[in-house]
């Protein structure tokens, strides 16, 4: 009974295939489409399947993206792919080669590039001659069809992406490249090594029409090529694929006879122990492609390393510039501080000078004032005499009015005349007092156009009484039409008065002769000259020498300041004072003053 039950269970299991494992899945790179891949690789996969009894094997045709997805998702057990793709997957997903395809008689590496040109292009003999030319290749991702040649060209100093006139990619079929070169559409073309020979064998091109640039030779490798050679396609297992399965596959492939239909369909001679794919890694690293694509993102450090000499130069320049700027800044600071100090000193000196000048002016004003007071003191009798006249007249008119009012005879018209006369005389007296006050007032000089004759008359009026009482005649000989002088009228009046007073002093006690003559007239150069001539005792030798020295006097009551003040006043007006002998005896004091700059239309 039990034996029967067991046999039924076994039967069920076998009929439902529960014990059978799924077929081994081999991912194959179908770079020219599924159909092409199936025709080339299906027999090989079937051969492998025969070596996995009860399980079998199935081919999964994949493009590059599909291959990556299959490896990533582990939907295949083994992969058969080109050299470049394998290196990429090895670096990223840890797939491991277990056998390397042997496509030709060579037991060594067999993938390289042939760079072909037209046979008659004598100007193209080496790879470096490609600079500035046009080049055609299959595809940027084609290993033998471009990348190997790319590395070789870089070694020859030609970057295909930078140094060529044009870089074009034809895509499949590969004979497009050969045709473009033959027809002169491009200067050169890149073919996977052996493709040229295959095209010749197929009768598609004439071998005499082409030449291979920089041809190389390798033992056991019959095809012409321009580059180093790299290992052929590998069969690889995924990281999760069991050791046993891998071993079974390798043993099967190694046992495949060279004339097996699968080998014929695949166009290979057999399978060899896996080659070293490190040179491919090195190539990809130098080209910064595949797993090394990230190296393209050039870091600042890379840039710095590559351009260290320029950086060093720039750093030196920056250092020099910084030092120079700091030095210039320092010098400017020092110089600015010096200039500031000098400026401070200068401002202080200017302020001191201004103060000193102001003090000097103030002193001069004081001296002028004192001198005027002093000279007026001497003329006090003149002042009394001048005031006496209006005061006397006022008294007379007032008395007359009083009499008429008391007698009752005063008619109002007469009285009005008298009181008007009183007012006039009072005005006259007030005018005299105002003039005197103005003369002695302490004030700053006021420069304005002055008629020199007016100044002479005013001075003469102030000393007229003294001259009269001394019996000395005063003659004024004043020229008409003189230009006005730019002067302070009071100061000029003071000068003339001082000179006349000195003349009167000198004539004191002398027998009255011609008296004093004051003359005005033009002096050439548009100046005005004033002469005060007396007939006094004249100048002693000492007086001639020291006439203008302050405090030089020969008079018992004299201060010796009059002439020095006169000279200072005249020189401050741009004029000049000097003494000369009067030819008739006595002294002539002369001075000149420049004319005022007046508007010519101005009436003098
Ligand atoms: P002061 O009149 O107070 O002496 P001045 O400076 O006016 O001061 O005159 C200085 C001196 O010059 C006089 O003392 C006098 O000796 C001399 N002097 C000035 N003017 C005359 C003059 N016209 N004739 C002679 N001597 C003069």
mmCIF file of C-alpha atoms in Angstrom, residues 66-331:
data_model
loop_
_atom_site.group_PDB
_atom_site.id
_atom_site.type_symbol
_atom_site.label_atom_id
_atom_site.label_comp_id
_atom_site.label_asym_id
_atom_site.label_seq_id
_atom_site.Cartn_x
_atom_site.Cartn_y
_atom_site.Cartn_z
ATOM 1 C CA UNK A 66 19.118 45.778 -20.589
ATOM 2 C CA UNK A 67 22.385 44.104 -19.705
ATOM 3 C CA UNK A 68 22.918 46.439 -16.773
ATOM 4 C CA UNK A 69 19.357 45.973 -15.551
ATOM 5 C CA UNK A 70 19.637 42.184 -15.801
ATOM 6 C CA UNK A 71 22.858 42.148 -13.798
ATOM 7 C CA UNK A 72 21.489 44.554 -11.248
ATOM 8 C CA UNK A 73 18.245 42.562 -10.798
ATOM 9 C CA UNK A 74 20.015 39.201 -11.104
ATOM 10 C CA UNK A 75 17.641 37.964 -13.763
ATOM 11 C CA UNK A 76 20.492 36.121 -15.544
ATOM 12 C CA UNK A 77 23.114 33.629 -14.291
ATOM 13 C CA UNK A 78 25.865 34.216 -16.842
ATOM 14 C CA UNK A 79 26.649 37.039 -19.245
ATOM 15 C CA UNK A 80 28.456 37.100 -22.561
ATOM 16 C CA UNK A 81 29.365 40.658 -23.450
ATOM 17 C CA UNK A 82 32.040 42.771 -25.055
ATOM 18 C CA UNK A 83 35.270 43.679 -23.310
ATOM 19 C CA UNK A 84 34.330 47.272 -22.488
ATOM 20 C CA UNK A 85 30.900 46.412 -21.100
ATOM 21 C CA UNK A 86 32.382 43.612 -19.012
ATOM 22 C CA UNK A 87 34.939 45.925 -17.379
ATOM 23 C CA UNK A 88 32.141 48.352 -16.545
ATOM 24 C CA UNK A 89 29.952 45.645 -14.962
ATOM 25 C CA UNK A 90 32.923 44.112 -13.165
ATOM 26 C CA UNK A 91 33.736 47.439 -11.510
ATOM 27 C CA UNK A 92 30.135 48.235 -10.610
ATOM 28 C CA UNK A 93 28.448 44.893 -9.878
ATOM 29 C CA UNK A 94 31.316 42.492 -9.187
ATOM 30 C CA UNK A 95 30.698 40.146 -12.150
ATOM 31 C CA UNK A 96 33.648 37.766 -12.682
ATOM 32 C CA UNK A 97 35.012 36.447 -15.975
ATOM 33 C CA UNK A 98 35.231 32.651 -16.181
ATOM 34 C CA UNK A 99 36.438 32.251 -19.785
ATOM 35 C CA UNK A 100 37.657 34.428 -22.647
ATOM 36 C CA UNK A 101 36.543 34.001 -26.232
ATOM 37 C CA UNK A 102 39.252 33.021 -28.699
ATOM 38 C CA UNK A 103 37.992 34.412 -31.967
ATOM 39 C CA UNK A 104 41.148 33.838 -34.059
ATOM 40 C CA UNK A 105 44.132 31.547 -34.124
ATOM 41 C CA UNK A 106 45.891 33.853 -31.631
ATOM 42 C CA UNK A 107 46.116 32.574 -28.109
ATOM 43 C CA UNK A 108 46.744 36.124 -26.822
ATOM 44 C CA UNK A 109 44.731 39.336 -26.904
ATOM 45 C CA UNK A 110 42.746 39.967 -30.014
ATOM 46 C CA UNK A 111 40.763 43.223 -29.752
ATOM 47 C CA UNK A 112 42.305 46.370 -31.215
ATOM 48 C CA UNK A 113 41.648 49.131 -33.719
ATOM 49 C CA UNK A 114 42.843 49.766 -37.237
ATOM 50 C CA UNK A 115 42.965 53.424 -38.268
ATOM 51 C CA UNK A 116 42.636 53.451 -42.024
ATOM 52 C CA UNK A 117 43.306 56.135 -44.633
ATOM 53 C CA UNK A 118 43.205 56.084 -48.422
ATOM 54 C CA UNK A 119 46.335 54.462 -49.809
ATOM 55 C CA UNK A 120 47.148 57.568 -51.863
ATOM 56 C CA UNK A 121 47.121 59.974 -48.894
ATOM 57 C CA UNK A 122 50.896 60.486 -48.673
ATOM 58 C CA UNK A 123 50.330 63.336 -46.212
ATOM 59 C CA UNK A 124 48.991 60.913 -43.588
ATOM 60 C CA UNK A 125 51.684 58.561 -42.322
ATOM 61 C CA UNK A 126 51.436 58.651 -38.524
ATOM 62 C CA UNK A 127 48.678 59.097 -35.963
ATOM 63 C CA UNK A 128 49.841 62.620 -35.124
ATOM 64 C CA UNK A 129 49.110 63.597 -38.764
ATOM 65 C CA UNK A 130 45.395 63.319 -37.903
ATOM 66 C CA UNK A 131 45.488 66.658 -36.090
ATOM 67 C CA UNK A 132 43.093 69.038 -37.852
ATOM 68 C CA UNK A 133 41.617 66.217 -40.061
ATOM 69 C CA UNK A 134 38.233 64.537 -40.207
ATOM 70 C CA UNK A 135 37.793 61.095 -38.639
ATOM 71 C CA UNK A 136 34.927 58.601 -38.697
ATOM 72 C CA UNK A 137 34.331 55.783 -36.184
ATOM 73 C CA UNK A 138 31.420 53.384 -35.485
ATOM 74 C CA UNK A 139 30.112 54.632 -32.171
ATOM 75 C CA UNK A 140 31.531 56.435 -29.134
ATOM 76 C CA UNK A 141 30.788 53.280 -27.042
ATOM 77 C CA UNK A 142 32.379 50.854 -29.525
ATOM 78 C CA UNK A 143 35.408 49.316 -27.818
ATOM 79 C CA UNK A 144 37.522 48.210 -30.788
ATOM 80 C CA UNK A 145 35.556 50.476 -33.101
ATOM 81 C CA UNK A 146 36.591 53.662 -31.306
ATOM 82 C CA UNK A 147 37.741 53.584 -27.680
ATOM 83 C CA UNK A 148 40.981 51.642 -28.243
ATOM 84 C CA UNK A 149 41.923 54.021 -31.103
ATOM 85 C CA UNK A 150 40.974 56.982 -28.908
ATOM 86 C CA UNK A 151 43.506 55.894 -26.257
ATOM 87 C CA UNK A 152 46.162 55.324 -28.896
ATOM 88 C CA UNK A 153 45.593 58.769 -30.439
ATOM 89 C CA UNK A 154 45.873 60.439 -27.028
ATOM 90 C CA UNK A 155 49.231 58.692 -26.588
ATOM 91 C CA UNK A 156 50.260 60.160 -29.963
ATOM 92 C CA UNK A 157 49.265 63.642 -28.724
ATOM 93 C CA UNK A 158 45.996 63.995 -30.644
ATOM 94 C CA UNK A 159 42.750 64.343 -28.660
ATOM 95 C CA UNK A 160 39.995 63.277 -31.076
ATOM 96 C CA UNK A 161 37.446 65.476 -29.303
ATOM 97 C CA UNK A 162 39.636 68.575 -29.356
ATOM 98 C CA UNK A 163 42.304 68.402 -32.022
ATOM 99 C CA UNK A 164 40.360 67.087 -35.019
ATOM 100 C CA UNK A 165 38.586 69.207 -37.570
ATOM 101 C CA UNK A 166 35.588 66.876 -37.265
ATOM 102 C CA UNK A 167 34.755 63.592 -35.519
ATOM 103 C CA UNK A 168 31.797 61.627 -36.883
ATOM 104 C CA UNK A 169 30.140 58.353 -35.863
ATOM 105 C CA UNK A 170 28.625 56.206 -38.600
ATOM 106 C CA UNK A 171 26.762 53.503 -36.643
ATOM 107 C CA UNK A 172 26.334 50.003 -38.152
ATOM 108 C CA UNK A 173 27.043 48.538 -40.662
ATOM 109 C CA UNK A 174 30.761 49.010 -40.194
ATOM 110 C CA UNK A 175 31.523 49.154 -43.928
ATOM 111 C CA UNK A 176 30.171 52.727 -43.880
ATOM 112 C CA UNK A 177 33.466 53.791 -42.331
ATOM 113 C CA UNK A 178 35.535 52.100 -45.017
ATOM 114 C CA UNK A 179 33.379 53.591 -47.765
ATOM 115 C CA UNK A 180 33.615 57.108 -46.323
ATOM 116 C CA UNK A 181 37.414 56.822 -46.273
ATOM 117 C CA UNK A 182 37.533 55.370 -49.767
ATOM 118 C CA UNK A 183 35.278 58.129 -51.154
ATOM 119 C CA UNK A 184 37.251 60.901 -49.451
ATOM 120 C CA UNK A 185 34.264 61.985 -47.321
ATOM 121 C CA UNK A 186 36.586 61.753 -44.317
ATOM 122 C CA UNK A 187 40.378 61.716 -44.007
ATOM 123 C CA UNK A 188 40.567 58.622 -41.790
ATOM 124 C CA UNK A 189 38.386 55.911 -40.227
ATOM 125 C CA UNK A 190 38.486 53.636 -37.191
ATOM 126 C CA UNK A 191 37.605 49.936 -37.558
ATOM 127 C CA UNK A 192 37.878 47.125 -35.058
ATOM 128 C CA UNK A 193 40.979 45.128 -35.983
ATOM 129 C CA UNK A 194 40.139 42.307 -38.460
ATOM 130 C CA UNK A 195 37.028 44.098 -39.808
ATOM 131 C CA UNK A 196 39.094 45.379 -42.746
ATOM 132 C CA UNK A 197 40.167 41.810 -43.557
ATOM 133 C CA UNK A 198 36.591 40.586 -43.157
ATOM 134 C CA UNK A 199 35.312 43.226 -45.623
ATOM 135 C CA UNK A 200 38.055 42.274 -48.074
ATOM 136 C CA UNK A 201 37.165 38.572 -47.680
ATOM 137 C CA UNK A 202 33.542 39.412 -48.339
ATOM 138 C CA UNK A 203 34.676 41.232 -51.473
ATOM 139 C CA UNK A 204 33.119 44.482 -50.343
ATOM 140 C CA UNK A 205 36.293 46.605 -50.590
ATOM 141 C CA UNK A 206 39.563 46.673 -52.510
ATOM 142 C CA UNK A 207 42.486 46.151 -50.097
ATOM 143 C CA UNK A 208 44.790 48.221 -52.321
ATOM 144 C CA UNK A 209 42.653 51.306 -51.741
ATOM 145 C CA UNK A 210 43.533 51.489 -48.031
ATOM 146 C CA UNK A 211 46.504 51.844 -45.782
ATOM 147 C CA UNK A 212 46.632 51.380 -42.002
ATOM 148 C CA UNK A 213 48.186 54.260 -40.026
ATOM 149 C CA UNK A 214 50.939 53.345 -37.565
ATOM 150 C CA UNK A 215 50.677 49.601 -38.184
ATOM 151 C CA UNK A 216 51.761 47.271 -35.393
ATOM 152 C CA UNK A 217 52.459 43.555 -35.245
ATOM 153 C CA UNK A 218 51.593 40.975 -32.598
ATOM 154 C CA UNK A 219 52.502 37.251 -32.488
ATOM 155 C CA UNK A 220 49.749 34.952 -33.788
ATOM 156 C CA UNK A 221 47.591 37.949 -34.749
ATOM 157 C CA UNK A 222 47.171 38.179 -38.480
ATOM 158 C CA UNK A 223 44.977 41.269 -38.819
ATOM 159 C CA UNK A 224 46.490 44.730 -39.432
ATOM 160 C CA UNK A 225 46.045 47.100 -36.504
ATOM 161 C CA UNK A 226 47.264 50.472 -35.232
ATOM 162 C CA UNK A 227 46.915 49.922 -31.501
ATOM 163 C CA UNK A 228 47.823 47.685 -28.600
ATOM 164 C CA UNK A 229 45.547 44.637 -28.322
ATOM 165 C CA UNK A 230 43.085 43.888 -25.521
ATOM 166 C CA UNK A 231 41.378 40.636 -24.413
ATOM 167 C CA UNK A 232 38.344 39.390 -26.351
ATOM 168 C CA UNK A 233 34.737 39.011 -25.083
ATOM 169 C CA UNK A 234 34.516 37.209 -21.747
ATOM 170 C CA UNK A 235 31.868 34.842 -20.367
ATOM 171 C CA UNK A 236 31.240 36.057 -16.814
ATOM 172 C CA UNK A 237 29.176 34.960 -13.858
ATOM 173 C CA UNK A 238 27.214 37.180 -11.554
ATOM 174 C CA UNK A 239 28.245 37.540 -7.936
ATOM 175 C CA UNK A 240 25.325 35.322 -6.875
ATOM 176 C CA UNK A 241 25.841 32.583 -9.438
ATOM 177 C CA UNK A 242 26.952 29.320 -7.834
ATOM 178 C CA UNK A 243 30.505 28.052 -8.192
ATOM 179 C CA UNK A 244 29.228 24.705 -9.423
ATOM 180 C CA UNK A 245 27.207 26.219 -12.237
ATOM 181 C CA UNK A 246 30.180 28.359 -13.316
ATOM 182 C CA UNK A 247 32.514 25.372 -13.243
ATOM 183 C CA UNK A 248 30.092 23.292 -15.290
ATOM 184 C CA UNK A 249 29.840 26.043 -17.922
ATOM 185 C CA UNK A 250 33.637 26.504 -18.158
ATOM 186 C CA UNK A 251 34.291 22.782 -18.448
ATOM 187 C CA UNK A 252 31.699 22.563 -21.222
ATOM 188 C CA UNK A 253 33.144 25.490 -23.175
ATOM 189 C CA UNK A 254 36.773 24.308 -22.831
ATOM 190 C CA UNK A 255 35.717 20.919 -24.166
ATOM 191 C CA UNK A 256 34.108 22.415 -27.266
ATOM 192 C CA UNK A 257 35.944 21.170 -30.383
ATOM 193 C CA UNK A 258 37.164 23.999 -32.693
ATOM 194 C CA UNK A 259 35.031 22.758 -35.549
ATOM 195 C CA UNK A 260 31.854 22.601 -33.485
ATOM 196 C CA UNK A 261 28.871 24.185 -35.314
ATOM 197 C CA UNK A 262 28.428 26.547 -32.369
ATOM 198 C CA UNK A 263 32.001 27.826 -32.826
ATOM 199 C CA UNK A 264 31.439 28.203 -36.541
ATOM 200 C CA UNK A 265 28.192 30.164 -35.988
ATOM 201 C CA UNK A 266 29.918 32.373 -33.418
ATOM 202 C CA UNK A 267 32.918 32.916 -35.694
ATOM 203 C CA UNK A 268 35.400 31.832 -33.024
ATOM 204 C CA UNK A 269 37.968 29.141 -32.583
ATOM 205 C CA UNK A 270 37.197 28.248 -28.992
ATOM 206 C CA UNK A 271 37.429 29.393 -25.397
ATOM 207 C CA UNK A 272 40.523 30.068 -23.254
ATOM 208 C CA UNK A 273 41.235 30.629 -19.571
ATOM 209 C CA UNK A 274 40.137 34.152 -18.637
ATOM 210 C CA UNK A 275 42.570 36.887 -19.643
ATOM 211 C CA UNK A 276 43.747 39.839 -17.529
ATOM 212 C CA UNK A 277 41.348 42.736 -18.121
ATOM 213 C CA UNK A 278 43.400 45.244 -16.050
ATOM 214 C CA UNK A 279 44.808 46.955 -19.189
ATOM 215 C CA UNK A 280 41.200 47.709 -20.165
ATOM 216 C CA UNK A 281 40.630 49.264 -16.760
ATOM 217 C CA UNK A 282 43.766 51.332 -17.290
ATOM 218 C CA UNK A 283 42.548 52.450 -20.716
ATOM 219 C CA UNK A 284 39.101 53.399 -19.372
ATOM 220 C CA UNK A 285 40.676 55.223 -16.471
ATOM 221 C CA UNK A 286 42.830 57.290 -18.815
ATOM 222 C CA UNK A 287 39.813 57.999 -21.072
ATOM 223 C CA UNK A 288 37.586 58.584 -18.027
ATOM 224 C CA UNK A 289 34.798 56.428 -19.413
ATOM 225 C CA UNK A 290 32.851 53.379 -18.210
ATOM 226 C CA UNK A 291 33.273 52.943 -14.471
ATOM 227 C CA UNK A 292 35.682 55.859 -14.417
ATOM 228 C CA UNK A 293 33.251 58.356 -15.918
ATOM 229 C CA UNK A 294 33.057 60.171 -12.589
ATOM 230 C CA UNK A 295 36.692 61.230 -13.065
ATOM 231 C CA UNK A 296 35.395 63.573 -15.738
ATOM 232 C CA UNK A 297 33.901 65.726 -13.043
ATOM 233 C CA UNK A 298 37.142 67.501 -12.670
ATOM 234 C CA UNK A 299 37.701 68.564 -9.112
ATOM 235 C CA UNK A 300 39.398 71.758 -8.104
ATOM 236 C CA UNK A 301 42.261 69.660 -6.804
ATOM 237 C CA UNK A 302 42.705 68.060 -10.255
ATOM 238 C CA UNK A 303 42.677 71.473 -11.878
ATOM 239 C CA UNK A 304 45.157 72.763 -9.368
ATOM 240 C CA UNK A 305 47.395 69.736 -9.914
ATOM 241 C CA UNK A 306 47.289 70.119 -13.682
ATOM 242 C CA UNK A 307 47.939 73.847 -13.666
ATOM 243 C CA UNK A 308 50.221 74.066 -10.672
ATOM 244 C CA UNK A 309 52.858 76.119 -12.488
ATOM 245 C CA UNK A 310 50.307 78.747 -13.550
ATOM 246 C CA UNK A 311 48.865 78.734 -10.040
ATOM 247 C CA UNK A 312 52.326 79.177 -8.567
ATOM 248 C CA UNK A 313 52.955 82.059 -10.960
ATOM 249 C CA UNK A 314 49.592 83.624 -10.090
ATOM 250 C CA UNK A 315 50.285 83.143 -6.370
ATOM 251 C CA UNK A 316 53.683 84.826 -6.776
ATOM 252 C CA UNK A 317 52.100 87.692 -8.703
ATOM 253 C CA UNK A 318 49.403 88.011 -6.054
ATOM 254 C CA UNK A 319 52.015 87.977 -3.310
ATOM 255 C CA UNK A 320 54.061 90.626 -5.101
ATOM 256 C CA UNK A 321 50.967 92.727 -5.685
ATOM 257 C CA UNK A 322 49.871 92.382 -2.061
ATOM 258 C CA UNK A 323 53.313 93.352 -0.761
ATOM 259 C CA UNK A 324 53.469 96.230 -3.234
ATOM 260 C CA UNK A 325 49.968 97.438 -2.254
ATOM 261 C CA UNK A 326 50.768 97.178 1.444
ATOM 262 C CA UNK A 327 54.002 99.085 0.888
ATOM 263 C CA UNK A 328 52.284 101.794 -1.152
ATOM 264 C CA UNK A 329 49.522 102.010 1.442
ATOM 265 C CA UNK A 330 52.100 102.299 4.206
ATOM 266 C CA UNK A 331 53.994 105.012 2.306
#
